[in-house]
Coordinates of C-alpha atoms and ligand atoms in Angstrom, one line a residue:
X1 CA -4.8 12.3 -19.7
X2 CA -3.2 15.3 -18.6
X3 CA 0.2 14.9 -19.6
X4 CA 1.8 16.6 -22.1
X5 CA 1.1 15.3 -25.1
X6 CA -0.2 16.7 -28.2
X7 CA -4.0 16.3 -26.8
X8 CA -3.4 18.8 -24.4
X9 CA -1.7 21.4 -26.6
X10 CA -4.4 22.0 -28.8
X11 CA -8.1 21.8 -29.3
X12 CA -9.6 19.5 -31.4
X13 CA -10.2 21.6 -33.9
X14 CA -6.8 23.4 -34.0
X15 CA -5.2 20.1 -34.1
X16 CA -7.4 18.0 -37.3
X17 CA -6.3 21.4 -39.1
X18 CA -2.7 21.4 -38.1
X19 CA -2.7 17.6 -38.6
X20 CA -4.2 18.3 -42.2
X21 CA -1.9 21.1 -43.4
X22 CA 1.7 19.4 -41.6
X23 CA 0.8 15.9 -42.1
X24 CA 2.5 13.2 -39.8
X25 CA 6.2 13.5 -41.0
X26 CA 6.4 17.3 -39.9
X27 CA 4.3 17.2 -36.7
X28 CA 7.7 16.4 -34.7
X29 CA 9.8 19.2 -35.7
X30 CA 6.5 21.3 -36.4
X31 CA 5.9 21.3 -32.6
X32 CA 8.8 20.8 -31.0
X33 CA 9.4 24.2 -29.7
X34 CA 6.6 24.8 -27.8
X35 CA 6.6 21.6 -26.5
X36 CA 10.0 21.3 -25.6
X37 CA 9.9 24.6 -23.7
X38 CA 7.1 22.7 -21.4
X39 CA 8.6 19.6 -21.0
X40 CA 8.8 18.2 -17.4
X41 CA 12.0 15.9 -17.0
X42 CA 10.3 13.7 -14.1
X43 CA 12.3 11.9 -11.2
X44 CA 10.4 8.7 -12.4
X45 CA 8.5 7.0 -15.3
X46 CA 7.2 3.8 -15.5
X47 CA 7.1 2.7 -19.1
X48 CA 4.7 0.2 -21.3
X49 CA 3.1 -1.1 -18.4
X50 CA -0.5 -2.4 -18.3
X51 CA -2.1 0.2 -16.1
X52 CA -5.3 -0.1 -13.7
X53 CA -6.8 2.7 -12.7
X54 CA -7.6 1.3 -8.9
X55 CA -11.3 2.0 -9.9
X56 CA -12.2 -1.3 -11.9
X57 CA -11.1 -0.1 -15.1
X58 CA -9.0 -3.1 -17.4
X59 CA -5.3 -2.4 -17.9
X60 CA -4.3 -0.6 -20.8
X61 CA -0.9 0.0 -22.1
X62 CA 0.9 3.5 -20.6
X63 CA 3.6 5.6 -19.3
X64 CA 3.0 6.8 -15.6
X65 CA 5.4 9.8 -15.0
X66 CA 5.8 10.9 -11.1
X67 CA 7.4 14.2 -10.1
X68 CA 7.5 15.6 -6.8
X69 CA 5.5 12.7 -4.9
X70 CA 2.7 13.2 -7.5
X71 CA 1.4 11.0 -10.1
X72 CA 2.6 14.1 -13.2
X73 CA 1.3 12.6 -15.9
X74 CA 0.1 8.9 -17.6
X75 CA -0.3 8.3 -21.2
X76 CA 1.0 6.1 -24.2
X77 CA 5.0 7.0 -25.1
X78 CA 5.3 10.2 -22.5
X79 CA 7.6 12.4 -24.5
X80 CA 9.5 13.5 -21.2
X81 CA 12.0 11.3 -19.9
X82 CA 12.9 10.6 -16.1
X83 CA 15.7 11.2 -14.2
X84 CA 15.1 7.1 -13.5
X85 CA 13.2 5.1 -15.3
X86 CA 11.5 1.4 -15.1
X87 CA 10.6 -1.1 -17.6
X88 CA 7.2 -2.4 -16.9
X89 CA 6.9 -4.1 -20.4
X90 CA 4.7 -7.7 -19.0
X91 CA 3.9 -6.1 -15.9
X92 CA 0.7 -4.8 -14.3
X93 CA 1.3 -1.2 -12.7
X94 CA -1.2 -0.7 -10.0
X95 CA -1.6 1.9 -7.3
X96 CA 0.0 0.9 -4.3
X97 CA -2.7 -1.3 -2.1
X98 CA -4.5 0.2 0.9
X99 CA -4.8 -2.1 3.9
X100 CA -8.1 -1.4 5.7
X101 CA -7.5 -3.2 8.8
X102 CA -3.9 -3.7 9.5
X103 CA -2.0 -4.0 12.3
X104 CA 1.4 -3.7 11.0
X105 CA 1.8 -0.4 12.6
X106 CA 2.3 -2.2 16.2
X107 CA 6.2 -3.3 15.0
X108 CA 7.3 -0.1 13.0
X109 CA 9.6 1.4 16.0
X110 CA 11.2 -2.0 16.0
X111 CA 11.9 -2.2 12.2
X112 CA 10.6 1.2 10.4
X113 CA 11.2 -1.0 7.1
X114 CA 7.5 -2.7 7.5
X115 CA 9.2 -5.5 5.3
X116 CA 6.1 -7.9 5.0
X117 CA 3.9 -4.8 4.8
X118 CA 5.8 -3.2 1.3
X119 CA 6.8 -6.9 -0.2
X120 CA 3.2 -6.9 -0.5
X121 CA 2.7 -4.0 -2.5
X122 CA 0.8 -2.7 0.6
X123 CA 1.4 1.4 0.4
X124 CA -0.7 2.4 3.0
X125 CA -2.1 1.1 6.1
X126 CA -4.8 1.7 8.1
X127 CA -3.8 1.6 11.7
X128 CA -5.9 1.1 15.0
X129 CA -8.4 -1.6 14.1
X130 CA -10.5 -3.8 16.7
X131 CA -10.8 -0.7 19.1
X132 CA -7.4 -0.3 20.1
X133 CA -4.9 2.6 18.9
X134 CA -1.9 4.0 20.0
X135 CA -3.5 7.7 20.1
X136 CA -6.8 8.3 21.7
X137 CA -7.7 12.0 21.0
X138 CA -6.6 12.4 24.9
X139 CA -4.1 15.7 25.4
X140 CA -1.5 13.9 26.2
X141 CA -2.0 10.5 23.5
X142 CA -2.9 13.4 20.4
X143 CA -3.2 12.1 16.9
X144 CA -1.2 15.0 16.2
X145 CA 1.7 13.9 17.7
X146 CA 1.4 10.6 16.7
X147 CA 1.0 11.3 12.9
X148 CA 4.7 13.6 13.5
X149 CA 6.2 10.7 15.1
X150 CA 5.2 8.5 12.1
X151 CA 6.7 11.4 10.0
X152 CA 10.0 11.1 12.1
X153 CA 9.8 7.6 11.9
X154 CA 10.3 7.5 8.5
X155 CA 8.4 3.9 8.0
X156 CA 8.0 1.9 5.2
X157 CA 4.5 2.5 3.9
X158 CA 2.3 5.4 4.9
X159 CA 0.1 5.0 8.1
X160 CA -3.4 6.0 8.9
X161 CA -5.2 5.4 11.8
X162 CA -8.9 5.0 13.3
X163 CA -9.4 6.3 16.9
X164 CA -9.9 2.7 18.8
X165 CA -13.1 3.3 20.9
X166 CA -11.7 0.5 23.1
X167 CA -8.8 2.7 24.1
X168 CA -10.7 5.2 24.5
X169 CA -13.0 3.8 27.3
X170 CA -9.8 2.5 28.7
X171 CA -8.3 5.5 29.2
X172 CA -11.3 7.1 30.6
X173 CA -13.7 4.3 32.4
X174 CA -10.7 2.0 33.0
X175 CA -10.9 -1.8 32.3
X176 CA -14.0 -2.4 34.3
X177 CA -17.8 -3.9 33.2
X178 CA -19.9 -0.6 33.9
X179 CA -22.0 1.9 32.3
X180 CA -20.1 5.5 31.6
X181 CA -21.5 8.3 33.4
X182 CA -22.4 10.9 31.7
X183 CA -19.4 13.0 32.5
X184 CA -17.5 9.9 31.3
X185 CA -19.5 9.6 27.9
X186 CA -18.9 13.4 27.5
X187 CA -15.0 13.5 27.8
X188 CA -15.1 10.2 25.6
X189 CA -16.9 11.7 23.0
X190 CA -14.7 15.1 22.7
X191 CA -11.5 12.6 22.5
X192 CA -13.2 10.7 19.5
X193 CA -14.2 14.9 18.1
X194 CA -10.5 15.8 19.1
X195 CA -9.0 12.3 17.4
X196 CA -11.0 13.3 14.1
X197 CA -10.0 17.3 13.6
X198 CA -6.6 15.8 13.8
X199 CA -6.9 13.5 11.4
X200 CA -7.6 9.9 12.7
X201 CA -9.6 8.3 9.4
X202 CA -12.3 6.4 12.0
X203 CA -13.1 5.1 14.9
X204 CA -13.1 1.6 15.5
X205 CA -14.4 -0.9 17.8
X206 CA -13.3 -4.3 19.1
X207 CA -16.3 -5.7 21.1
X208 CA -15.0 -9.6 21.6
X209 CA -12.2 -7.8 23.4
X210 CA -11.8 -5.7 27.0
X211 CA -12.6 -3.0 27.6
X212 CA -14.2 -2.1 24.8
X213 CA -16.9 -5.1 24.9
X214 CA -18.3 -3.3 27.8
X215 CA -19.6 -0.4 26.0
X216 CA -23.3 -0.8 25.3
X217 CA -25.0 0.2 22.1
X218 CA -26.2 3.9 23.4
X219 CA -22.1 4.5 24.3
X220 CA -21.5 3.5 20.6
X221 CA -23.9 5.6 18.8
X222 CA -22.7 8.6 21.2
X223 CA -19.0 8.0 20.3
X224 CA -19.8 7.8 16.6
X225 CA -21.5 10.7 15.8
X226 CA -18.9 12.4 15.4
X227 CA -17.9 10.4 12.0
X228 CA -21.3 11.5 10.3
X229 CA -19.9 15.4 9.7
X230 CA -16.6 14.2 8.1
X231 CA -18.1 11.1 6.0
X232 CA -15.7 8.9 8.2
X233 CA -16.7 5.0 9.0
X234 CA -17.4 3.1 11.9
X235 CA -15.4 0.6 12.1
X236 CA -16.3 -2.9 13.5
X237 CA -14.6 -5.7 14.7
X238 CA -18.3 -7.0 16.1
X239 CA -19.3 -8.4 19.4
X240 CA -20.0 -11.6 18.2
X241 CA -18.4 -13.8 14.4
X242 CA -20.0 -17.1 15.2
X243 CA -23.5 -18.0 17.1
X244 CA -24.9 -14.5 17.3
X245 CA -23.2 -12.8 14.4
X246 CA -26.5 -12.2 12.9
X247 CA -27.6 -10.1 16.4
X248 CA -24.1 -8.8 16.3
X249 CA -24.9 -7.4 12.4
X250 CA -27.9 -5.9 13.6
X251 CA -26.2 -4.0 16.7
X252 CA -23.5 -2.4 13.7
X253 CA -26.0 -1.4 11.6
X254 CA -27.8 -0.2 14.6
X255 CA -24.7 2.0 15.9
X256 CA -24.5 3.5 12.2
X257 CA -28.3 4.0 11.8
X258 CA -27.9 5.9 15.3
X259 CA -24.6 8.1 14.6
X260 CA -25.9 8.5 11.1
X261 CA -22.3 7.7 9.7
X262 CA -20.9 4.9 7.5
X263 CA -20.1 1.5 8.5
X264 CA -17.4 -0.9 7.7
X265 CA -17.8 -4.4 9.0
X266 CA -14.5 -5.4 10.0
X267 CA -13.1 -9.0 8.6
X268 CA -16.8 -10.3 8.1
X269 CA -17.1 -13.8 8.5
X270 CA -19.2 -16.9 10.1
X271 CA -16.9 -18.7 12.5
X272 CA -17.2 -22.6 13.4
X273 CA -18.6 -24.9 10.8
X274 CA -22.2 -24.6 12.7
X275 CA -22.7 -20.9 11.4
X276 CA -21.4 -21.4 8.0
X277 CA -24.9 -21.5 6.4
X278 CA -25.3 -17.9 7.9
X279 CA -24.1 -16.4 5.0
X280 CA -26.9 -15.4 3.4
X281 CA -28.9 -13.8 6.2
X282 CA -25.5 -11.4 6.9
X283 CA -25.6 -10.8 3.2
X284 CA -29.2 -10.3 2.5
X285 CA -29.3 -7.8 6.5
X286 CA -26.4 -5.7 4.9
X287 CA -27.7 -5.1 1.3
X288 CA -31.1 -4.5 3.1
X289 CA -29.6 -1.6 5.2
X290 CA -27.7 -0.4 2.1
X291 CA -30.5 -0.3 0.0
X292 CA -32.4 1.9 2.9
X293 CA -29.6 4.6 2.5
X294 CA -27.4 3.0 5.0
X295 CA -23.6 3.5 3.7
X296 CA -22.0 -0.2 4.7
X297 CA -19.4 -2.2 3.5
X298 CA -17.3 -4.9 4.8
X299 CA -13.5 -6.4 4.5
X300 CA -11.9 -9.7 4.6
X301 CA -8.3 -11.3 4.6
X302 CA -7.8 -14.2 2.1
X303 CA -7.8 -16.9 4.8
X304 CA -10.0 -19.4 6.8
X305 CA -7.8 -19.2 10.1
X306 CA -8.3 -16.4 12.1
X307 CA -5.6 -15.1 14.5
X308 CA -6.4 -13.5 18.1
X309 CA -5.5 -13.7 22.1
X310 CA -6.0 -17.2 23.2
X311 CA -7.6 -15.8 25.8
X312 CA -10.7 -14.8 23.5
X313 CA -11.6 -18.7 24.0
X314 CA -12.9 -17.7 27.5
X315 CA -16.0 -15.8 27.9
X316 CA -16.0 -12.1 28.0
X317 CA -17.6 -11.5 31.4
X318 CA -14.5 -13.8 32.7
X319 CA -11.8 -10.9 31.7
X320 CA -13.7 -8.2 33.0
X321 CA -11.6 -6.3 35.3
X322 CA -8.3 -7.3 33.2
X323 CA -5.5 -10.1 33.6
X324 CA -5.3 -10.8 37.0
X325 CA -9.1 -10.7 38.0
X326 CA -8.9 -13.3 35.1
X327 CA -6.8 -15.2 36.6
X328 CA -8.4 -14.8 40.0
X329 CA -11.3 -16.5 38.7
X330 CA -9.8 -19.2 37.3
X331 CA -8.7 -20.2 40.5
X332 CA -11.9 -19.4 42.4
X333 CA -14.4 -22.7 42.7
X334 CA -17.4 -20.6 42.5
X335 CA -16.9 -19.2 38.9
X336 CA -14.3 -21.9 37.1
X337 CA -16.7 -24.5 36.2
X338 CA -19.1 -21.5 34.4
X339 CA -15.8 -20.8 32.9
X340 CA -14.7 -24.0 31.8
X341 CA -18.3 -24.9 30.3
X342 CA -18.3 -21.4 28.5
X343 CA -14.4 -22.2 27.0
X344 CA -15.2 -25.6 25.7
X345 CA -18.6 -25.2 24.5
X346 CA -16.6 -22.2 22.0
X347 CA -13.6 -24.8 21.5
X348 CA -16.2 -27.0 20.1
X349 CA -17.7 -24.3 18.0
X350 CA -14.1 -24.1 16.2
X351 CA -13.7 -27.7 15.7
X352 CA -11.9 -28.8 18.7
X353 CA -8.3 -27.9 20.0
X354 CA -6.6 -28.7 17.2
X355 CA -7.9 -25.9 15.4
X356 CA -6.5 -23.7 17.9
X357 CA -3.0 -23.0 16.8
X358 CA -0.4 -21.0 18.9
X359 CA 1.1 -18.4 17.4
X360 CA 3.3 -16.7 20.3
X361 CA 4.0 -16.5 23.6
X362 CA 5.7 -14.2 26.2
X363 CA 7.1 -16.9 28.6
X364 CA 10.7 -18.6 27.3
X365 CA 10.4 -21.4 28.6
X366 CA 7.0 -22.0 26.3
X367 CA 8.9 -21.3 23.4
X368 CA 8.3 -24.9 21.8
X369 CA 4.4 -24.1 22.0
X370 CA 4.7 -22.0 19.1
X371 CA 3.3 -23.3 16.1
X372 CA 1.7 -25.9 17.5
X373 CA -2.1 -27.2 17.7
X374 CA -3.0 -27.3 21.1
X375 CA -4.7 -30.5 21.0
X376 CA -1.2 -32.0 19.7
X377 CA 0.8 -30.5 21.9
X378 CA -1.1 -31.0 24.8
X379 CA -1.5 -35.4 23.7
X380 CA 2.4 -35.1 23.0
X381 CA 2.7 -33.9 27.0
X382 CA 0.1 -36.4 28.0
X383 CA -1.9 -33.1 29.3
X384 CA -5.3 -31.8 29.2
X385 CA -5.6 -29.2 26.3
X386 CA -8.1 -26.3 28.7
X387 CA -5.3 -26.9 31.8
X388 CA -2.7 -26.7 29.5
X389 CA -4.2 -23.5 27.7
X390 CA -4.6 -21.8 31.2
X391 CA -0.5 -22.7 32.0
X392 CA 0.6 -21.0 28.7
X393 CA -1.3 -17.9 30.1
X394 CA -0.4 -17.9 33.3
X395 CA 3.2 -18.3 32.7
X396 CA 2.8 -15.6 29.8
X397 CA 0.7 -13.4 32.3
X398 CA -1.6 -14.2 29.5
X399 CA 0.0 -12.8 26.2
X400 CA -0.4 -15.3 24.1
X401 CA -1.7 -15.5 20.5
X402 CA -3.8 -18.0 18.9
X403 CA -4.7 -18.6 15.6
X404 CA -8.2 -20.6 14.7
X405 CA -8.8 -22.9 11.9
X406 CA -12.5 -22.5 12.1
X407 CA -14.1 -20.9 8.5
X408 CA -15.7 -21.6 5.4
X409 CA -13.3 -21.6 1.8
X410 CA -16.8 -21.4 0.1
X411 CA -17.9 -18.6 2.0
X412 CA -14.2 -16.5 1.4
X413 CA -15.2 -16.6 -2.0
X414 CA -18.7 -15.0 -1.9
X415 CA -17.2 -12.3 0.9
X416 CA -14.3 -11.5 -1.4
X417 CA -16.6 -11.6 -4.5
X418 CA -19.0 -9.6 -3.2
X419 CA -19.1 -6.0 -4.4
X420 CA -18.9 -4.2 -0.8
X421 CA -16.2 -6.5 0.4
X422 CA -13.0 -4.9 0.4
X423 CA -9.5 -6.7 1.1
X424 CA -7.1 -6.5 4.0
X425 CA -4.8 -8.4 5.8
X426 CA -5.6 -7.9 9.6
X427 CA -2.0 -9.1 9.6
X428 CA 1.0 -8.0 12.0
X429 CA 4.3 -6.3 10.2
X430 CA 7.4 -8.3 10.5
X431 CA 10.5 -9.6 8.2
X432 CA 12.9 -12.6 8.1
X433 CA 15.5 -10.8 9.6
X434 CA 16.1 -8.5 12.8
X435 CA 13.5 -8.2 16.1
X436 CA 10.5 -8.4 14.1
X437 CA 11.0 -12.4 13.1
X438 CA 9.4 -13.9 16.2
X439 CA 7.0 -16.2 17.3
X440 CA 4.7 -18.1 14.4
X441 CA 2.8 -15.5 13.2
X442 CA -0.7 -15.6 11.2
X443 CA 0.6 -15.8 7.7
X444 CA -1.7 -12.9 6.4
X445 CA 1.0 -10.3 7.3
X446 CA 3.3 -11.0 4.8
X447 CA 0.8 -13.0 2.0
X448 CA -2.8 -11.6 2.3
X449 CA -2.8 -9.1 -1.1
X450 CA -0.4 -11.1 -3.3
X451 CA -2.8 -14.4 -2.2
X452 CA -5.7 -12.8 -3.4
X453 CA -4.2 -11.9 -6.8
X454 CA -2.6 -15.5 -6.9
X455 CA -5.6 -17.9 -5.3
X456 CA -8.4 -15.5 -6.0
X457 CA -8.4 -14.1 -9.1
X458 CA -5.8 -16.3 -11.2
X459 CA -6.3 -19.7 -10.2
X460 CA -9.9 -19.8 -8.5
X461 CA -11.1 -16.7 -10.8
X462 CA -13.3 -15.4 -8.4
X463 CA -12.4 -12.0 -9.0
X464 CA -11.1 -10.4 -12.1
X465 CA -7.7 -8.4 -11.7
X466 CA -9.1 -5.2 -12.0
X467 CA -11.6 -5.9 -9.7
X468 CA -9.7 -7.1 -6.7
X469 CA -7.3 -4.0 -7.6
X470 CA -10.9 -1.6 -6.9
X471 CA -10.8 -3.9 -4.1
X472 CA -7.2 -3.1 -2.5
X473 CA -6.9 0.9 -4.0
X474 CA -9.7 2.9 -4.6
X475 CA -12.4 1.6 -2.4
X476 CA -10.7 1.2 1.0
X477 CA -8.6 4.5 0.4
X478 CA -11.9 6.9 -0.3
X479 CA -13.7 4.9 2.0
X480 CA -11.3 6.7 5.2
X481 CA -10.8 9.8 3.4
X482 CA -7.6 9.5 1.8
X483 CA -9.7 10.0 -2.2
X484 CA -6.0 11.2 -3.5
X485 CA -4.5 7.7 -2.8
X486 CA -5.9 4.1 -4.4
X487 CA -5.9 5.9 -7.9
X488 CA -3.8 6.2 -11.0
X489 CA -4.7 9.6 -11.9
X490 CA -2.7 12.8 -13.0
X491 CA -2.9 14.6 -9.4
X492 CA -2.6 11.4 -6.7
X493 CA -0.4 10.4 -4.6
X494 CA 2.4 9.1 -6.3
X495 CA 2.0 5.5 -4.5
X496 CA 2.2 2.7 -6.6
X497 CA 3.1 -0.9 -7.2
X498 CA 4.3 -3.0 -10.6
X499 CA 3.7 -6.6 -10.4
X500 CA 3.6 -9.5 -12.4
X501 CA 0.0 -10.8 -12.6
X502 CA 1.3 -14.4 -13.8
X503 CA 3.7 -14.7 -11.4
X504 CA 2.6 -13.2 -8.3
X505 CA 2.8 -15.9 -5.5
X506 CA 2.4 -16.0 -1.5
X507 CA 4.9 -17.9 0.1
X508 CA 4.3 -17.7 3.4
X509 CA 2.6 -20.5 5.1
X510 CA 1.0 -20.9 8.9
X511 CA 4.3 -23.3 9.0
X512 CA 6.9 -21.2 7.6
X513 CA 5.0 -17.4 7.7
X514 CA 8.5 -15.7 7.6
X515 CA 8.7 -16.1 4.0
X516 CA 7.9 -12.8 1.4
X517 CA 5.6 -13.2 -1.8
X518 CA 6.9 -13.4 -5.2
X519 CA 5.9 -11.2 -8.2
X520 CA 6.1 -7.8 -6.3
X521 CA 9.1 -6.5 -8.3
X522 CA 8.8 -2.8 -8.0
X523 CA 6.8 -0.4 -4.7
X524 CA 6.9 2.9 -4.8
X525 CA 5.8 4.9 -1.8
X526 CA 4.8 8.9 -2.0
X527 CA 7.1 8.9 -5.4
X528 CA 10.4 7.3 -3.9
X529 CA 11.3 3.7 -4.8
X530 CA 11.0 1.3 -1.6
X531 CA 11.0 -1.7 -3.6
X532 CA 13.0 -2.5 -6.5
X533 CA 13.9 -6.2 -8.1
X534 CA 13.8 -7.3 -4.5
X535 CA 16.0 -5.0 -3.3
X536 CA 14.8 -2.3 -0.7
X537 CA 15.5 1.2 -0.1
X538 CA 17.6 2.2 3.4
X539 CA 15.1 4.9 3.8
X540 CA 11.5 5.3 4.0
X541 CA 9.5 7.5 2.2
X542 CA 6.0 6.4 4.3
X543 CA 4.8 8.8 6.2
X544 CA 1.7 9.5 8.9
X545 CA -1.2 10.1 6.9
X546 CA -4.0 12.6 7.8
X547 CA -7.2 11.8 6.9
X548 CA -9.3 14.8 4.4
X549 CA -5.5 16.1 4.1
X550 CA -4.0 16.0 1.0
X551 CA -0.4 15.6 1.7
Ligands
LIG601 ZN1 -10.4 -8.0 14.6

């Protein structure tokens, strides 16, 4: 196991004789010396825990010593002590979970702490999902400089982060429906080469959203060659989760089959009840490009709500051009009907207006809106729900977020159960106290990986523990390049979590979401404690995470 423990002093042979002439009594004070002279006092073991290897293996009882950041050594009854140590008798000691598609990143300079991000158990998270990142391989956005910002930060948990394709063409094509020329298409594609050599773990793509749903399929295989060299994913957040997301499958797989380079469905589901039954077919189209040698997987937070811009209820082509040609056609005669028809046609595909719940907006004097179903609050202000929907944008120059009730608890199952699916939260960071606690955010920031060990695997059993653990560690961290995190092995990243499995609980609820889960006791981040019986560190030990680096 690589510590030091009598195993590695001696051969087998060595140690049957040595065993033979001592006997048990003497081996102590037989080997003492030699082993004392090599024995590591660590900064931290965890002791008599039930360990999971984050690759599907089932818990066994051991000692996980960390020195220096690493994990130093695991085995049963680790001779060397620790400078601390921690009790893990009844607990499961995990390593710490990787969120695939997170966008806890976005409130980090606010409150470095990442509260609902690390109460989770969440050690590492991967940043710039649905298109959009805060670098875009441009000279003056580097991912250099934002990975040593990160580091300066000092946050919470570590970050990764994709290269957002949908920044990308922003920055370069602007906000407008067009084709890139092909001087366009050439600077895009050396931002996405330039994002990658410094260490962005992807590039993603958010295609219900502007600007990036105006790239056509030729601009995506172009932009994602790039991955294919450095084993990197595709990303997708896909053009279409409801009436086309069969089509919408078959233009990811497409993209991947083109670039040659790994695909990762982002938060697969079938949206509005209608498209429930399309399951199968999205199944049986993915195992079917696996199976030809295509390398695809998918992720999924453990809830049927979905949370996005309420303005993603109005069609695409009515936001090109950004939020005041929006606007403009809202108010222009010629288009508003189309746009109206479009709206309510994909209300009614979620269930009706109740099912679209506000979750923030930017305007005060809306405040009271949040939380609310729209078809509620709009009855309670004898209003019309679409007129009352375009207000709330208008007066929040159209910055406000939705949340919609609209999927399938049979379907969760099989997407979670399913051995490609991986977990993530898709979730916002925030905390019940300081500028972070705003608004009525989707719960899934602060419950998504303790709700999948609570609903998933203990109540519902549609997992086994160390299962969803593969799930949260192992899979999503090698699948973006960081293989020395999402395992408990001598020689990883000294990232890992204690939990009890009995116990773990989320509390946070799409009424009260500012509440943290229960049965995270201890959360341990590159080797330093950020978590302890509840209690968290001042500073952070998370730091900006290169992807093929191992530091
Ligand atoms: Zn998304």
């Amino acid at each position: 196991m690589g510590s030091y423990t009598l195993d590695d002093e001696f051969d087998s042979t060595t140690r049957r004789s040595f065993l033979e002439n001592a006997g048990t009594a003497l081996l102590g004070v037989a080997v003492a010396p030699s082993l004392l002279m090599r024995r590591a006092e660590y900064s931290l073991v965890i002791r008599d825990g039930k360990v999971f290897d984050g690759m599907g293996a089932a818990g066994r009882t051991l000692d996980v010593a960390i020195e220096g950041g690493r994990i130093a050594a695991i085995g049963a009854r680790l001779s060397g002590r620790g400078r601390e140590e921690i009790d893990a008798r009844g607990f499961a000691v995990a390593p710490g979970f990787v969120d695939i598609h997170s966008h806890g990143d976005s409130s980090l300079a606010e409150d470095p702490r990442g509260e609902s991000v690390i109460r989770q158990g969440i050690t590492t998270i991967i940043a710039g999902a649905d298109g959009g990142s805060r670098a875009t391989g441009a000279a003056d956005k580097s991912f250099a400089s934002l990975f040593t910002s990160l580091d300066q930060l000092h946050p919470g948990p570590n970050v990764a982060s994709m290269v957002g394709l949908g920044s990308v063409r922003g920055a370069v094509v602007g906000d407008t429906d067009r084709k890139a020329t092909a001087d366009e298409l050439r600077r895009m594609t050396e931002m996405v080469e330039r994002a990658l050599a410094d260490g962005a773990c992807g590039a993603s793509s958010g295609l219900e959203y502007t600007p990036g749903a105006f790239a056509p399929l030729s601009e995506l295989i172009a932009l994602c060659k790039p991955l294919a060299a450095r084993k990197l994913p595709y990303a997708t957040h896909m053009r279409n989760e409801d009436d086309r997301l069969l089509n919408a499958i078959d233009e990811s797989l497409a993209v991947a089959r083109g670039a040659r380079c790994a695909l990762q469905i982002s938060h697969l589901k079938t949206q509005g009840p209608r498209n429930w039954t399309k399951l199968d077919d999205a199944f049986r189209r993915i195992e079917k490009a696996r199976s030809g040698g295509l390398d695809v997987a998918f992720d999924r937070y453990p809830y049927v709500a979905y949370s996005t811009g309420l303005t993603n209820l109005f069609p695409v082509w009515s936001r090109d051009g950004g939020t005041s040609a929006f606007f403009a056609r809202l108010a222009d005669a010629a288009v508003s009907p189309r746009i109206k028809r479009e709206t309510l046609a994909k209300v009614e595909l979620i269930g009706g207006w109740d099912n679209a719940q506000i979750s923030s907006v930017r305007a005060a004097e809306d405040r009271d809106a949040e939380g609310k179903r729209l078809g509620a609050y709009a009855l309670a202000r004898g209003a019309d729900a679409y007129e009352l929907a375009i207000a709330l944008l208008r007066r929040s120059n159209g910055d406000v977020g939705m949340l919609g009730h609209a999927m399938s608890e049979e379907n969760l199952d099989r997407i979670l159960a399913h051995p490609l699916g991986m977990v993530c939260s898709d979730g916002g960071g925030f905390a019940v106290d300081g500028p972070t606690r705003r608004g009525s955010p989707h719960p899934r920031g602060a419950g998504s990986f303790p709700r999948v060990l609570a609903r998933y695997v203990r109540e519902r059993k549609v997992l086994t523990l160390p299962e969803a653990i593969r799930k949260m560690t192992s899979l999503p961290a090698s699948r973006v390049g960081l293989g020395h995190r999402g395992r408990l092995v001598t020689g990883a990243a000294a990232d890992v979590v204690v939990f009890d499995s009995e116990r773990v609980t989320d509390k946070a609820t799409f009424d009260a979401p500012f509440q943290y889960p229960m049965g995270i006791e201890v959360v341990i981040v590159n080797g330093v404690v950020a978590l302890r019986d509840g209690q968290r560190n001042a500073t952070g030990s998370g730091r900006g995470l290169r992807a093929g680096s191992s530091h």
